[in-house]
Short mmCIF file of C-alpha atoms in Angstrom, two decimals:
data_model
loop_
_atom_site.label_atom_id
_atom_site.label_comp_id
_atom_site.label_asym_id
_atom_site.label_seq_id
_atom_site.Cartn_x
_atom_site.Cartn_y
_atom_site.Cartn_z
CA MET A 1 22.28 -46.99 -12.34
CA ARG A 2 20.24 -46.64 -9.03
CA ARG A 3 17.92 -44.10 -10.79
CA ALA A 4 17.15 -46.41 -13.80
CA ALA A 5 16.46 -49.31 -11.07
CA VAL A 6 14.08 -46.96 -9.31
CA ALA A 7 12.22 -45.83 -12.53
CA ALA A 8 11.91 -49.50 -13.66
CA ALA A 9 10.38 -50.33 -10.19
CA ILE A 10 7.75 -47.52 -10.40
CA LEU A 11 6.87 -48.64 -13.93
CA VAL A 12 6.20 -51.74 -13.01
CA LEU A 13 4.15 -50.94 -9.99
CA CYS A 14 2.20 -48.32 -11.41
CA GLY A 15 1.76 -49.65 -14.89
CA ALA A 16 2.83 -46.64 -16.85
CA GLY A 17 3.37 -46.89 -20.47
CA THR A 18 4.77 -45.03 -23.27
CA ALA A 19 2.90 -41.98 -23.97
CA THR A 20 1.77 -41.44 -27.46
CA ALA A 21 -0.75 -38.80 -27.48
CA ASP A 22 -0.27 -35.13 -27.05
CA TRP A 23 1.41 -33.77 -23.95
CA SER A 24 1.59 -30.02 -22.56
CA VAL A 25 3.30 -28.40 -19.75
CA THR A 26 2.16 -24.81 -18.76
CA VAL A 27 4.50 -22.65 -16.63
CA PRO A 28 4.45 -18.81 -16.17
CA ASN A 29 5.79 -16.74 -18.78
CA VAL A 30 8.44 -15.04 -16.82
CA VAL A 31 10.00 -16.72 -13.29
CA LEU A 32 12.54 -15.46 -10.79
CA ASP A 33 16.02 -17.36 -10.71
CA GLY A 34 15.80 -20.02 -8.16
CA ILE A 35 12.10 -18.85 -6.71
CA ALA A 36 9.81 -21.66 -6.66
CA PHE A 37 6.87 -21.72 -9.16
CA GLU A 38 4.12 -24.10 -10.37
CA ALA A 39 3.63 -25.97 -13.47
CA THR A 40 0.52 -27.71 -14.95
CA ILE A 41 1.10 -30.94 -16.82
CA SER A 42 -1.54 -32.36 -19.04
CA GLY A 43 -1.32 -35.90 -20.95
CA PRO A 44 -3.02 -39.23 -20.91
CA ALA A 45 -3.97 -40.35 -17.49
CA ALA A 46 -2.63 -44.03 -18.13
CA ALA A 47 0.95 -42.44 -18.72
CA PHE A 48 1.37 -41.20 -15.46
CA PRO A 49 3.45 -40.84 -13.20
CA VAL A 50 6.14 -38.92 -15.35
CA LEU A 51 9.33 -36.95 -14.30
CA VAL A 52 9.81 -33.18 -14.51
CA THR A 53 13.37 -31.99 -14.92
CA THR A 54 14.53 -28.65 -14.16
CA ALA A 55 18.06 -28.67 -13.79
CA ALA A 56 20.73 -31.43 -14.19
CA GLY A 57 19.93 -34.23 -11.57
CA SER A 58 17.06 -32.51 -10.45
CA ASP A 59 14.10 -34.50 -11.12
CA THR A 60 10.44 -34.47 -9.73
CA ILE A 61 7.97 -37.46 -9.83
CA ALA A 62 4.79 -35.64 -10.87
CA THR A 63 0.99 -36.85 -11.29
CA ARG A 64 -1.09 -34.94 -13.69
CA GLY A 65 -2.01 -31.79 -12.81
CA ALA A 66 -0.27 -28.97 -11.12
CA VAL A 67 3.19 -29.48 -9.82
CA SER A 68 4.72 -26.93 -7.37
CA GLY A 69 8.25 -26.38 -5.94
CA LEU A 70 9.95 -26.10 -9.35
CA ARG A 71 12.95 -23.72 -9.66
CA VAL A 72 15.02 -23.08 -12.92
CA GLU A 73 18.05 -21.01 -13.64
CA SER A 74 18.56 -18.90 -16.62
CA GLY A 75 18.84 -20.85 -20.07
CA GLN A 76 17.15 -24.15 -18.28
CA PRO A 77 13.93 -25.49 -19.76
CA VAL A 78 11.12 -27.53 -17.82
CA LEU A 79 11.30 -30.88 -19.36
CA VAL A 80 8.55 -33.75 -19.05
CA THR A 81 9.82 -37.30 -19.84
CA ASP A 82 8.76 -40.77 -19.11
CA PHE A 83 10.72 -42.90 -17.03
CA ALA A 84 12.73 -44.36 -20.16
CA GLY A 85 14.03 -40.74 -20.78
CA ARG A 86 11.74 -39.74 -23.82
CA GLU A 87 10.64 -36.14 -23.80
CA LEU A 88 7.05 -35.51 -23.69
CA ALA A 89 6.71 -31.80 -23.29
CA ARG A 90 9.03 -28.83 -23.11
CA ALA A 91 8.63 -25.21 -21.57
CA GLU A 92 10.87 -22.42 -21.48
CA PRO A 93 10.07 -19.78 -19.27
CA ARG A 94 11.77 -16.47 -19.33
CA VAL A 95 14.06 -16.23 -16.30
CA LEU A 96 14.66 -12.86 -14.46
CA ALA A 97 17.29 -12.46 -11.95
CA GLY A 98 15.79 -12.75 -8.32
CA TRP A 99 17.02 -9.10 -7.37
CA THR A 100 14.87 -7.57 -10.30
CA SER A 101 11.85 -8.17 -8.52
CA ILE A 102 12.84 -5.22 -6.11
CA LEU A 103 13.20 -2.72 -8.73
CA PRO A 104 9.45 -1.88 -9.25
CA PRO A 105 8.97 -0.79 -5.41
CA LEU A 106 12.18 0.74 -5.37
CA LEU A 107 11.35 3.10 -8.24
CA ALA A 108 7.84 3.79 -6.87
CA ILE A 109 9.39 4.85 -3.42
CA ALA A 110 12.02 6.77 -5.02
CA LEU A 111 9.63 8.68 -7.10
CA ALA A 112 7.31 9.14 -4.53
CA LEU A 113 10.17 10.79 -2.28
CA LEU A 114 11.34 13.18 -5.23
CA THR A 115 7.83 14.34 -6.65
CA ARG A 116 5.71 13.68 -3.64
CA GLN A 117 2.89 12.25 -6.05
CA VAL A 118 2.08 9.11 -4.63
CA LEU A 119 -0.49 7.78 -7.23
CA VAL A 120 1.89 8.90 -10.27
CA SER A 121 4.75 7.12 -8.38
CA LEU A 122 2.82 3.96 -7.97
CA VAL A 123 1.44 3.77 -11.49
CA LEU A 124 5.14 4.40 -13.05
CA GLY A 125 6.49 1.60 -10.59
CA ALA A 126 3.80 -0.82 -11.88
CA TRP A 127 4.26 0.17 -15.54
CA PHE A 128 8.23 -0.59 -14.98
CA GLY A 129 7.40 -4.04 -13.48
CA SER A 130 4.73 -4.65 -16.54
CA ALA A 131 7.56 -3.52 -19.07
CA MET A 132 10.00 -6.14 -17.20
CA LEU A 133 7.40 -8.91 -17.79
CA ALA A 134 6.85 -7.97 -21.22
CA GLY A 135 10.38 -8.30 -22.04
CA TRP A 136 11.34 -4.86 -21.26
CA ASN A 137 9.29 -3.49 -24.03
CA PRO A 138 7.93 -0.01 -22.66
CA PHE A 139 4.75 0.36 -25.14
CA THR A 140 3.74 -3.34 -24.41
CA GLY A 141 4.28 -2.96 -20.83
CA LEU A 142 2.06 0.02 -20.80
CA LEU A 143 -0.61 -1.70 -22.79
CA ARG A 144 -0.63 -4.78 -20.46
CA LEU A 145 -0.57 -2.42 -17.20
CA GLY A 146 -3.88 -1.10 -18.58
CA ASP A 147 -5.73 -4.26 -20.16
CA HIS A 148 -4.35 -6.95 -17.69
CA PHE A 149 -2.89 -5.97 -14.48
CA LEU A 150 -5.14 -2.86 -13.52
CA VAL A 151 -8.28 -4.44 -14.75
CA ASN A 152 -7.61 -7.53 -12.75
CA ALA A 153 -6.70 -5.63 -9.89
CA LEU A 154 -9.81 -3.41 -9.93
CA ALA A 155 -11.88 -6.74 -10.49
CA ASP A 156 -10.67 -8.23 -7.22
CA PRO A 157 -13.36 -8.06 -4.83
CA ASP A 158 -11.08 -7.47 -1.58
CA HIS A 159 -9.38 -4.61 -3.83
CA ALA A 160 -12.60 -3.28 -4.77
CA THR A 161 -13.86 -3.29 -1.40
CA ILE A 162 -10.69 -1.32 -0.15
CA ILE A 163 -11.12 1.40 -2.88
CA LEU A 164 -14.85 1.55 -1.83
CA PHE A 165 -14.19 2.29 1.75
CA THR A 166 -11.20 4.49 1.22
CA SER A 167 -13.34 6.56 -0.80
CA ILE A 168 -15.93 6.67 1.83
CA LEU A 169 -12.98 7.93 4.27
CA GLY A 170 -11.97 10.37 2.06
CA GLY A 171 -15.62 11.81 1.56
CA MET A 172 -15.97 11.66 5.47
CA VAL A 173 -12.77 13.74 6.19
CA GLY A 174 -14.09 16.38 3.63
CA ILE A 175 -17.47 16.68 5.18
CA MET A 176 -15.69 16.85 8.56
CA ALA A 177 -13.31 19.67 7.40
CA ARG A 178 -16.30 21.61 5.47
CA GLY A 179 -18.10 21.18 8.96
CA GLY A 180 -15.27 22.99 10.84
CA LEU A 181 -14.62 20.04 13.30
CA SER A 182 -11.12 20.22 13.09
CA GLU A 183 -10.97 24.01 13.82
CA ASP A 184 -13.41 23.95 16.79
CA VAL A 185 -11.19 20.81 18.41
CA VAL A 186 -8.08 22.87 18.22
CA ALA A 187 -10.09 25.86 19.87
CA ALA A 188 -11.46 23.67 22.44
CA LEU A 189 -8.12 22.16 23.07
CA ALA A 190 -6.12 25.47 23.31
CA ARG A 191 -8.15 26.55 26.12
CA ARG A 192 -7.40 23.54 28.15
CA VAL A 193 -4.00 22.29 26.90
CA LYS A 194 -1.44 25.04 28.03
CA SER A 195 1.75 22.47 28.18
CA ARG A 196 4.18 20.67 25.87
CA ARG A 197 3.50 17.60 27.95
CA ALA A 198 -0.54 18.04 27.97
CA GLY A 199 -0.15 18.82 24.17
CA GLN A 200 1.58 15.56 23.54
CA MET A 201 -1.08 13.64 25.57
CA ALA A 202 -3.68 15.23 23.83
CA THR A 203 -2.04 14.15 20.52
CA ALA A 204 -1.83 10.56 21.58
CA GLY A 205 -5.38 10.32 22.79
CA MET A 206 -6.78 11.59 19.66
CA GLY A 207 -4.63 9.12 17.64
CA THR A 208 -6.10 6.28 19.96
CA LEU A 209 -9.52 7.42 19.55
CA ILE A 210 -9.69 7.29 15.88
CA PHE A 211 -9.34 3.81 15.50
CA PHE A 212 -11.15 2.75 12.35
CA ASP A 213 -8.36 3.37 9.79
CA ASP A 214 -4.68 4.21 10.04
CA TYR A 215 -4.68 6.42 7.02
CA ALA A 216 -7.87 8.46 8.45
CA ASN A 217 -5.87 8.52 11.70
CA THR A 218 -2.86 10.07 10.36
CA LEU A 219 -4.90 12.80 8.39
CA LEU A 220 -7.22 13.67 10.97
CA VAL A 221 -4.80 13.66 13.79
CA GLY A 222 -2.02 15.17 12.22
CA THR A 223 -3.93 17.98 10.24
CA THR A 224 -6.16 18.73 13.15
CA MET A 225 -3.08 18.83 16.11
CA ARG A 226 -0.45 20.47 13.92
CA PRO A 227 -1.72 23.95 14.60
CA LEU A 228 -1.86 23.27 18.54
CA THR A 229 1.54 21.40 18.57
CA ASP A 230 3.19 24.28 16.63
CA ARG A 231 1.75 26.84 19.17
CA LEU A 232 3.50 24.75 21.82
CA ARG A 233 6.68 24.52 20.33
CA ILE A 234 6.54 20.82 19.84
CA SER A 235 8.88 19.61 16.98
CA ARG A 236 7.49 18.27 13.73
CA GLU A 237 9.46 15.31 14.47
CA LYS A 238 7.75 14.72 17.65
CA LEU A 239 4.32 15.05 16.39
CA ALA A 240 5.08 12.91 13.48
CA TYR A 241 6.29 10.01 16.00
CA LEU A 242 2.96 10.67 18.05
CA VAL A 243 0.65 10.30 14.93
CA ASP A 244 2.63 7.30 13.31
CA SER A 245 2.79 5.30 16.45
CA THR A 246 -0.91 5.47 17.27
CA ALA A 247 -2.46 5.17 13.84
CA ALA A 248 -1.25 1.65 12.79
CA PRO A 249 -0.99 0.09 16.35
CA VAL A 250 -4.33 1.15 17.39
CA VAL A 251 -5.85 0.32 13.97
CA THR A 252 -4.46 -3.25 14.30
CA VAL A 253 -6.16 -4.04 17.77
CA ALA A 254 -9.38 -2.34 17.32
CA VAL A 255 -12.17 -4.69 17.04
CA ILE A 256 -13.56 -2.49 13.97
CA SER A 257 -11.12 -1.20 11.60
CA THR A 258 -10.02 -1.58 7.92
CA TRP A 259 -7.21 -3.65 9.23
CA VAL A 260 -9.55 -6.25 10.79
CA GLY A 261 -10.67 -7.53 7.49
CA PHE A 262 -7.19 -7.83 5.99
CA GLU A 263 -6.17 -9.75 9.15
CA MET A 264 -9.03 -12.05 8.95
CA GLY A 265 -8.30 -12.89 5.41
CA LEU A 266 -4.83 -14.22 6.52
CA ILE A 267 -6.04 -15.94 9.58
CA GLN A 268 -8.69 -17.52 7.26
CA ASP A 269 -6.26 -18.85 4.68
CA ALA A 270 -3.84 -20.29 7.62
CA MET A 271 -6.94 -21.93 9.07
CA ALA A 272 -7.98 -23.51 5.67
CA ALA A 273 -4.48 -24.53 4.89
CA LEU A 274 -4.60 -26.30 8.44
CA GLY A 275 -7.83 -27.71 7.97
CA SER A 276 -9.35 -26.18 10.95
CA THR A 277 -13.00 -25.26 11.16
CA SER A 278 -13.71 -25.03 15.01
CA GLU A 279 -14.31 -21.38 15.30
CA SER A 280 -14.71 -18.32 13.10
CA ALA A 281 -11.57 -16.19 11.79
CA TYR A 282 -12.87 -13.27 13.61
CA THR A 283 -13.22 -15.01 16.91
CA PHE A 284 -9.63 -16.06 16.72
CA PHE A 285 -8.63 -12.71 15.90
CA LEU A 286 -10.24 -11.72 19.10
CA ARG A 287 -8.40 -14.44 20.82
CA THR A 288 -5.15 -13.28 19.54
CA LEU A 289 -5.53 -9.80 20.45
CA PRO A 290 -3.58 -10.22 24.01
CA TYR A 291 -0.49 -11.56 22.19
CA SER A 292 -0.38 -8.44 19.77
CA PHE A 293 2.80 -7.34 21.91
CA TYR A 294 4.20 -4.80 19.30
CA PRO A 295 1.01 -2.51 19.11
CA TRP A 296 0.19 -2.75 22.80
CA LEU A 297 3.88 -1.86 23.57
CA THR A 298 4.23 0.86 20.99
CA LEU A 299 1.28 2.65 22.49
CA LEU A 300 2.63 2.21 25.82
CA MET A 301 5.70 3.58 24.96
CA VAL A 302 4.03 6.51 23.15
CA TYR A 303 2.20 7.30 26.38
CA LEU A 304 5.08 7.05 28.70
CA VAL A 305 7.07 9.63 26.22
CA ALA A 306 4.25 12.08 26.21
CA ALA A 307 3.67 11.80 29.88
CA THR A 308 7.18 12.15 31.41
CA GLY A 309 8.54 14.33 28.68
CA ARG A 310 11.90 12.15 28.29
CA ASP A 311 13.23 12.04 24.55
CA PHE A 312 16.09 10.14 23.46
CA GLY A 313 18.75 10.59 20.62
CA PRO A 314 17.80 12.59 17.69
CA MET A 315 14.40 13.08 19.11
CA ARG A 316 15.74 14.91 21.81
CA ALA A 317 17.89 17.18 19.61
CA ALA A 318 14.63 18.02 17.63
CA GLU A 319 12.63 18.89 20.87
CA GLN A 320 15.49 21.22 22.09
CA ARG A 321 15.76 22.97 18.79
CA ALA A 322 11.97 23.67 18.88
CA MET A 323 11.72 24.87 22.73
CA GLU A 324 14.95 26.67 22.44
CA THR A 325 14.86 28.35 18.78
CA GLY A 326 11.19 28.08 17.92
CA GLN A 327 12.41 26.04 14.74
CA LEU A 328 9.64 23.37 14.28
CA LEU A 329 11.31 21.98 11.44
CA ARG A 330 14.98 21.00 11.23
CA PRO A 331 17.05 23.43 8.92
CA GLY A 332 16.32 22.67 5.17
CA ALA A 333 13.48 20.39 5.65
CA ARG A 334 10.53 21.01 3.07
CA PRO A 335 7.12 19.96 4.45
CA ALA A 336 5.16 17.54 2.05
CA SER A 337 1.87 19.65 2.78
CA GLU A 338 0.76 23.11 4.18
CA THR A 339 -0.78 23.05 7.56
CA LEU A 340 -4.58 22.56 7.33
CA GLY A 341 -6.93 24.06 9.88
CA GLU A 342 -4.97 27.33 10.25
CA ALA A 343 -7.05 30.40 9.75
CA ASN A 344 -4.54 32.85 9.16
CA ARG A 345 -5.25 34.05 5.93
CA PRO A 346 -8.24 36.36 4.90
CA GLU A 347 -9.73 33.85 2.55
CA GLU A 348 -9.63 31.19 5.18
CA GLN A 349 -11.47 33.52 7.68
CA SER A 350 -14.21 34.74 5.15
CA ARG A 351 -14.63 31.10 4.44
CA GLN A 352 -15.16 30.20 8.15
CA GLY A 353 -17.52 33.30 8.46
CA ALA A 354 -19.75 32.03 5.87
CA ARG A 355 -20.06 28.40 6.99
CA SER A 356 -23.56 27.57 8.01
CA VAL A 357 -22.96 23.93 8.85
CA HIS A 358 -23.03 23.43 12.70
CA PRO A 359 -19.94 21.64 13.85
CA VAL A 360 -21.74 18.97 15.61
CA LEU A 361 -23.14 17.59 12.37
CA ALA A 362 -19.39 17.03 11.41
CA LEU A 363 -19.39 14.22 14.01
CA LEU A 364 -22.18 12.35 11.74
CA PRO A 365 -20.03 10.94 9.31
CA ILE A 366 -18.01 9.27 11.87
CA VAL A 367 -20.80 7.75 13.30
CA SER A 368 -22.07 6.75 10.03
CA VAL A 369 -18.65 5.03 8.97
CA VAL A 370 -18.31 2.98 12.28
CA ALA A 371 -22.02 2.11 12.23
CA THR A 372 -21.89 0.78 8.82
CA THR A 373 -18.67 -0.93 8.97
#
């Protein structure tokens, strides 16, 4: 009775009449159980507002256009009615259980760990998600992956920028490898770095200097320093820690990096939602750097561990194993890749002997990428 009285009052105040023209409600083809989604309602302007019903006793008063915050459970339709209870439009999205949303990334991660083929694993994970949206039809999911999801992803300007920049970084790494920079850095450091502590500090220092991209940081520092740390009996676990704990933290607080664009995008969206136009997103980013506690503290911890030589828990056991037995990898471990930069094989030695590019020229790609960015 109370709902009917409220509806009657709204009818009188708003002047909404009985709808006689066509109505429509547009919803996503697939929604997750209990997860909010958006619907678009079209109909005669004079007939608004209307009621949108998604569950028993759950009504939303809606005007023309988009209605957000709707939730449905399996088997429930989205109904658009007038205040007299007459149905104007109906939509019945396919509802999936919320937990199914983690299946595609879990599949991609599991396949990447098992096969060590990241791109293939990502495509298979995306195909599985596409098949879910296509009613668990694997063939239709494959077609939709190609003609819809991949096309739209590549057409996005931000995605295209990331692909282009990553390709440039890959070319830069290749030129540096051909120019012999990695081997020359190791040779130069080997003459000065004689202890395990100095080797760890050198690795952390290199991880800090390469600030423009976390993936390039991992690739360059990991492959360049691995022969030196192996020679100093630094475990691969410690090398992985030093590389990983400098890569992302350095990039997130660098004033020029691939992460800065992403962070500014998030800041810009938040500022637009708050209606703030007092300053640019980049200026705001610079002002927030002193409050980036995680990256600063992570970098501090890296240098403290490297300088003091103190390790904890499993890392301490790994370092003791490497020092006492020379086993850099734990028993049974299988490296994902071979060490780059080692010149132990005859073919590598002959290739280096035939190199005609001066090592200093290998620095030009880094300068070019940073300057262009």
